[in-house]
Tab-separated table of C-alpha atoms and ligand atoms in Angstrom:
chain	number	residue	atom	x	y	z
A	15	MET	CA	-25.007	-39.497	-1.897
A	16	THR	CA	-25.518	-36.673	-4.310
A	17	PHE	CA	-23.539	-33.943	-2.624
A	18	SER	CA	-20.496	-34.700	-0.516
A	19	LEU	CA	-18.584	-32.808	2.147
A	20	PRO	CA	-15.331	-31.558	0.583
A	21	LYS	CA	-12.183	-32.220	2.588
A	22	LEU	CA	-10.556	-29.227	4.289
A	23	PRO	CA	-7.651	-28.016	2.127
A	24	TYR	CA	-5.391	-28.278	5.245
A	25	SER	CA	-5.311	-30.249	8.505
A	26	VAL	CA	-7.790	-29.280	11.257
A	27	ASP	CA	-5.044	-27.716	13.370
A	28	ALA	CA	-3.268	-25.942	10.484
A	29	LEU	CA	-4.805	-22.529	11.214
A	30	GLU	CA	-3.799	-22.508	14.903
A	31	PRO	CA	-3.313	-20.387	16.910
A	32	TYR	CA	-5.706	-18.139	14.963
A	33	ILE	CA	-8.532	-20.654	14.460
A	34	SER	CA	-8.352	-23.662	16.757
A	35	GLY	CA	-8.611	-27.312	15.772
A	36	SER	CA	-11.737	-27.501	17.982
A	37	THR	CA	-13.419	-24.793	15.925
A	38	LEU	CA	-12.577	-26.505	12.639
A	39	ILE	CA	-13.621	-29.961	13.911
A	40	TYR	CA	-17.090	-28.565	14.745
A	41	HIS	CA	-17.376	-26.021	11.958
A	42	HIS	CA	-16.357	-28.371	9.146
A	43	GLY	CA	-17.207	-31.774	10.611
A	44	LYS	CA	-20.559	-30.838	12.188
A	45	HIS	CA	-21.926	-27.572	10.781
A	46	HIS	CA	-20.787	-27.857	7.149
A	47	ALA	CA	-21.470	-31.597	7.170
A	48	ALA	CA	-25.014	-31.001	8.429
A	49	TYR	CA	-25.806	-28.601	5.546
A	50	VAL	CA	-24.618	-31.239	3.060
A	51	ASP	CA	-26.543	-34.028	4.775
A	52	LYS	CA	-29.770	-31.980	5.000
A	53	LEU	CA	-29.465	-30.965	1.355
A	54	ASN	CA	-29.074	-34.595	0.297
A	55	GLY	CA	-32.185	-35.502	2.298
A	56	LEU	CA	-34.164	-32.661	0.669
A	57	VAL	CA	-33.263	-33.406	-2.970
A	58	ASP	CA	-33.128	-37.202	-2.736
A	59	GLY	CA	-35.082	-38.711	-5.627
A	60	SER	CA	-35.841	-35.322	-7.229
A	61	PRO	CA	-34.461	-33.975	-10.545
A	62	LEU	CA	-32.679	-31.305	-8.429
A	63	ALA	CA	-30.289	-34.014	-7.224
A	64	ASP	CA	-28.513	-33.891	-10.604
A	65	ARG	CA	-27.570	-30.203	-10.393
A	66	THR	CA	-24.298	-28.678	-9.255
A	67	LEU	CA	-24.567	-26.547	-6.103
A	68	GLU	CA	-24.330	-23.382	-8.219
A	69	GLU	CA	-27.107	-24.551	-10.576
A	70	LEU	CA	-29.281	-25.535	-7.643
A	71	ILE	CA	-28.821	-22.153	-5.908
A	72	LEU	CA	-29.820	-20.258	-9.077
A	73	GLU	CA	-32.773	-22.560	-9.726
A	74	VAL	CA	-34.407	-22.284	-6.286
A	75	LYS	CA	-33.289	-18.818	-5.095
A	76	ASP	CA	-36.656	-17.101	-5.633
A	77	ASP	CA	-38.850	-20.134	-4.963
A	78	PRO	CA	-40.748	-19.853	-1.659
A	79	ASP	CA	-41.404	-23.606	-1.731
A	80	ASN	CA	-37.686	-24.426	-1.788
A	81	VAL	CA	-36.262	-22.134	0.901
A	82	ALA	CA	-34.744	-25.057	2.824
A	83	ILE	CA	-33.015	-26.335	-0.303
A	84	PHE	CA	-31.674	-22.845	-1.018
A	85	ASN	CA	-30.427	-22.407	2.541
A	86	ASN	CA	-28.632	-25.739	2.717
A	87	ALA	CA	-27.225	-25.551	-0.832
A	88	ALA	CA	-25.968	-22.000	-0.312
A	89	GLN	CA	-24.424	-22.858	3.052
A	90	ALA	CA	-22.737	-25.933	1.523
A	91	TRP	CA	-21.273	-23.735	-1.241
A	92	ASN	CA	-20.357	-20.791	1.039
A	93	HIS	CA	-18.468	-23.042	3.470
A	94	ALA	CA	-16.513	-24.866	0.747
A	95	PHE	CA	-15.529	-21.437	-0.604
A	96	TYR	CA	-14.618	-20.102	2.863
A	97	TRP	CA	-12.182	-22.975	3.578
A	98	ASN	CA	-10.350	-22.144	0.366
A	99	CYS	CA	-10.163	-18.463	1.289
A	100	MET	CA	-7.817	-19.306	4.194
A	101	THR	CA	-4.340	-20.789	4.345
A	102	PRO	CA	-1.686	-21.203	7.043
A	103	ASN	CA	0.770	-18.260	6.768
A	104	GLY	CA	-1.757	-16.276	4.748
A	105	GLY	CA	-3.104	-12.769	5.272
A	106	GLY	CA	-1.390	-9.430	4.960
A	107	ARG	CA	-1.185	-7.842	1.544
A	108	PRO	CA	-2.139	-9.443	-1.781
A	109	GLY	CA	0.354	-9.925	-4.633
A	110	LYS	CA	1.206	-7.105	-7.026
A	111	GLU	CA	-1.566	-7.391	-9.632
A	112	LEU	CA	-4.426	-8.037	-7.208
A	113	GLY	CA	-2.995	-5.423	-4.869
A	114	GLU	CA	-3.027	-2.812	-7.626
A	115	ARG	CA	-6.594	-3.724	-8.592
A	116	ILE	CA	-7.807	-3.470	-4.994
A	117	ALA	CA	-5.975	-0.163	-4.569
A	118	LYS	CA	-7.675	1.167	-7.719
A	119	ASP	CA	-11.235	-0.019	-7.003
A	120	PHE	CA	-11.178	0.966	-3.305
A	121	GLN	CA	-8.893	4.012	-3.489
A	122	GLY	CA	-6.237	2.203	-1.444
A	123	PHE	CA	-5.779	-1.092	0.406
A	124	ASP	CA	-6.568	0.530	3.769
A	125	ASN	CA	-10.017	1.533	2.468
A	126	PHE	CA	-10.626	-2.029	1.257
A	127	ARG	CA	-9.595	-3.290	4.668
A	128	SER	CA	-11.803	-0.936	6.653
A	129	GLN	CA	-14.803	-1.586	4.356
A	130	PHE	CA	-14.374	-5.361	4.712
A	131	VAL	CA	-14.029	-5.164	8.492
A	132	GLY	CA	-17.030	-2.816	8.587
A	133	ALA	CA	-19.190	-5.165	6.515
A	134	ALA	CA	-18.230	-8.183	8.615
A	135	SER	CA	-18.627	-6.428	11.952
A	136	GLY	CA	-21.788	-4.606	10.939
A	137	GLN	CA	-23.655	-7.657	9.634
A	138	PHE	CA	-26.521	-7.992	12.129
A	139	GLY	CA	-26.697	-11.587	13.333
A	140	SER	CA	-25.427	-14.493	11.250
A	141	GLY	CA	-24.019	-14.062	7.789
A	142	TRP	CA	-21.023	-13.518	5.563
A	143	ALA	CA	-18.762	-10.670	4.423
A	144	TRP	CA	-17.614	-10.789	0.800
A	145	LEU	CA	-15.304	-9.303	-1.756
A	146	VAL	CA	-17.079	-9.748	-5.099
A	147	LEU	CA	-16.701	-8.804	-8.739
A	148	ASP	CA	-19.960	-7.100	-9.633
A	149	ASP	CA	-20.408	-5.721	-13.152
A	150	GLY	CA	-16.651	-5.376	-13.628
A	151	GLN	CA	-16.096	-3.639	-10.290
A	152	LEU	CA	-14.674	-5.002	-7.022
A	153	ARG	CA	-17.131	-4.444	-4.191
A	154	ILE	CA	-17.554	-5.367	-0.517
A	155	THR	CA	-20.910	-6.856	0.433
A	156	ALA	CA	-22.472	-8.689	3.343
A	157	THR	CA	-25.184	-11.351	3.205
A	158	SER	CA	-27.343	-12.588	6.056
A	159	ASN	CA	-27.798	-16.227	7.052
A	160	ALA	CA	-27.261	-18.378	3.919
A	161	GLY	CA	-27.171	-15.461	1.465
A	162	THR	CA	-24.598	-15.899	-1.296
A	163	PRO	CA	-23.319	-13.651	-4.117
A	164	ILE	CA	-24.186	-16.413	-6.605
A	165	ALA	CA	-27.851	-15.576	-6.084
A	166	GLN	CA	-27.139	-11.893	-6.865
A	167	GLY	CA	-25.284	-12.587	-10.114
A	168	GLN	CA	-21.979	-11.558	-8.550
A	169	HIS	CA	-18.682	-13.477	-8.601
A	170	ALA	CA	-17.402	-14.325	-5.112
A	171	LEU	CA	-13.688	-13.626	-4.648
A	172	LEU	CA	-13.261	-13.760	-0.844
A	173	THR	CA	-15.496	-14.476	2.112
A	174	CYS	CA	-15.380	-14.422	5.891
A	175	ASP	CA	-17.968	-16.481	7.794
A	176	VAL	CA	-19.383	-14.308	10.580
A	177	TRP	CA	-21.803	-16.834	12.024
A	178	GLU	CA	-20.898	-17.245	15.709
A	179	HIS	CA	-19.999	-20.909	15.108
A	180	ALA	CA	-17.015	-19.651	13.067
A	181	TYR	CA	-15.354	-17.801	15.955
A	182	TYR	CA	-17.094	-18.192	19.293
A	183	LEU	CA	-14.852	-20.915	20.757
A	184	ASP	CA	-11.764	-18.824	19.984
A	185	TYR	CA	-12.968	-15.198	20.193
A	186	GLN	CA	-16.279	-15.410	22.124
A	187	ASN	CA	-18.201	-12.207	21.304
A	188	ARG	CA	-15.195	-10.404	19.774
A	189	ARG	CA	-16.199	-10.687	16.126
A	190	GLY	CA	-14.091	-7.669	15.176
A	191	ASP	CA	-10.932	-9.337	16.541
A	192	TYR	CA	-11.717	-12.471	14.514
A	193	VAL	CA	-12.192	-10.460	11.315
A	194	GLU	CA	-8.983	-8.462	11.848
A	195	MET	CA	-7.099	-11.732	12.459
A	196	PHE	CA	-8.686	-13.265	9.328
A	197	LEU	CA	-7.300	-10.436	7.171
A	198	GLU	CA	-3.964	-10.234	8.961
A	199	LYS	CA	-3.094	-13.945	9.224
A	200	LEU	CA	-5.272	-16.211	7.093
A	201	VAL	CA	-6.480	-14.829	3.761
A	202	ASN	CA	-5.308	-16.976	0.856
A	203	TRP	CA	-4.589	-14.106	-1.550
A	204	PRO	CA	-3.367	-16.344	-4.405
A	205	PHE	CA	-6.774	-18.124	-4.270
A	206	VAL	CA	-8.579	-14.759	-4.346
A	207	GLU	CA	-6.509	-13.684	-7.349
A	208	ARG	CA	-7.385	-16.909	-9.208
A	209	GLN	CA	-11.080	-16.234	-8.561
A	210	LEU	CA	-10.722	-12.750	-10.055
A	211	VAL	CA	-8.923	-14.041	-13.158
A	212	GLU	CA	-11.625	-16.685	-13.668
A	213	ALA	CA	-14.468	-14.204	-13.013
A	214	GLU	CA	-13.072	-11.761	-15.577
A	215	ARG	CA	-12.564	-14.575	-18.105
A	216	GLN	CA	-16.222	-15.604	-17.639
A	217	ALA	CA	-17.406	-12.002	-17.896
A	218	ALA	CA	-15.407	-11.498	-21.123
A	219	ALA	CA	-16.868	-14.701	-22.615
A	220	ALA	CA	-20.460	-13.827	-21.690
B	5	FE	FE1	-20.085	-21.424	9.125
């Protein structure tokens, strides 16, 4: 198998009561696993099977003949990233350095928060809300379906999955409540800060 399903960075019930074990069993074990399995089926025996997910996404992103490969590769990457964006006992405010950077680029943490909730709640249908580093600036974006900042040349720092499969068992149609909970209780801010440090290192080296 070329691509494999990464293990969750915590046990399936570790995010309870905010995200249930049932949600994670289906979301990771069925949805994420299916993207990886479909991708393996699509690239099996082709030179594309040797790429990393990031390389594959960049290679096929504008190719109308490889939309299925893009969708499954991007979803495989987005989900692996999303699991790392959460941690038990996470959420609340970021540490000092990241907190100061967010306050500067968004004119305050509350503005960051309301923009992120707005992007996540306002995404029509399935998709993702993101904090990205784009041309040296922190920005909030949303992508639909399998869209990923990698394809836009942006560095992903934080994401919230707003496909219904991410929250429907626990929050039904209340996407806004799920997003508020995600920020309040689950965000792995040290992980986000490491992404920013790495993104700035890459940008400086480029
Ligand atoms: Fe998902």
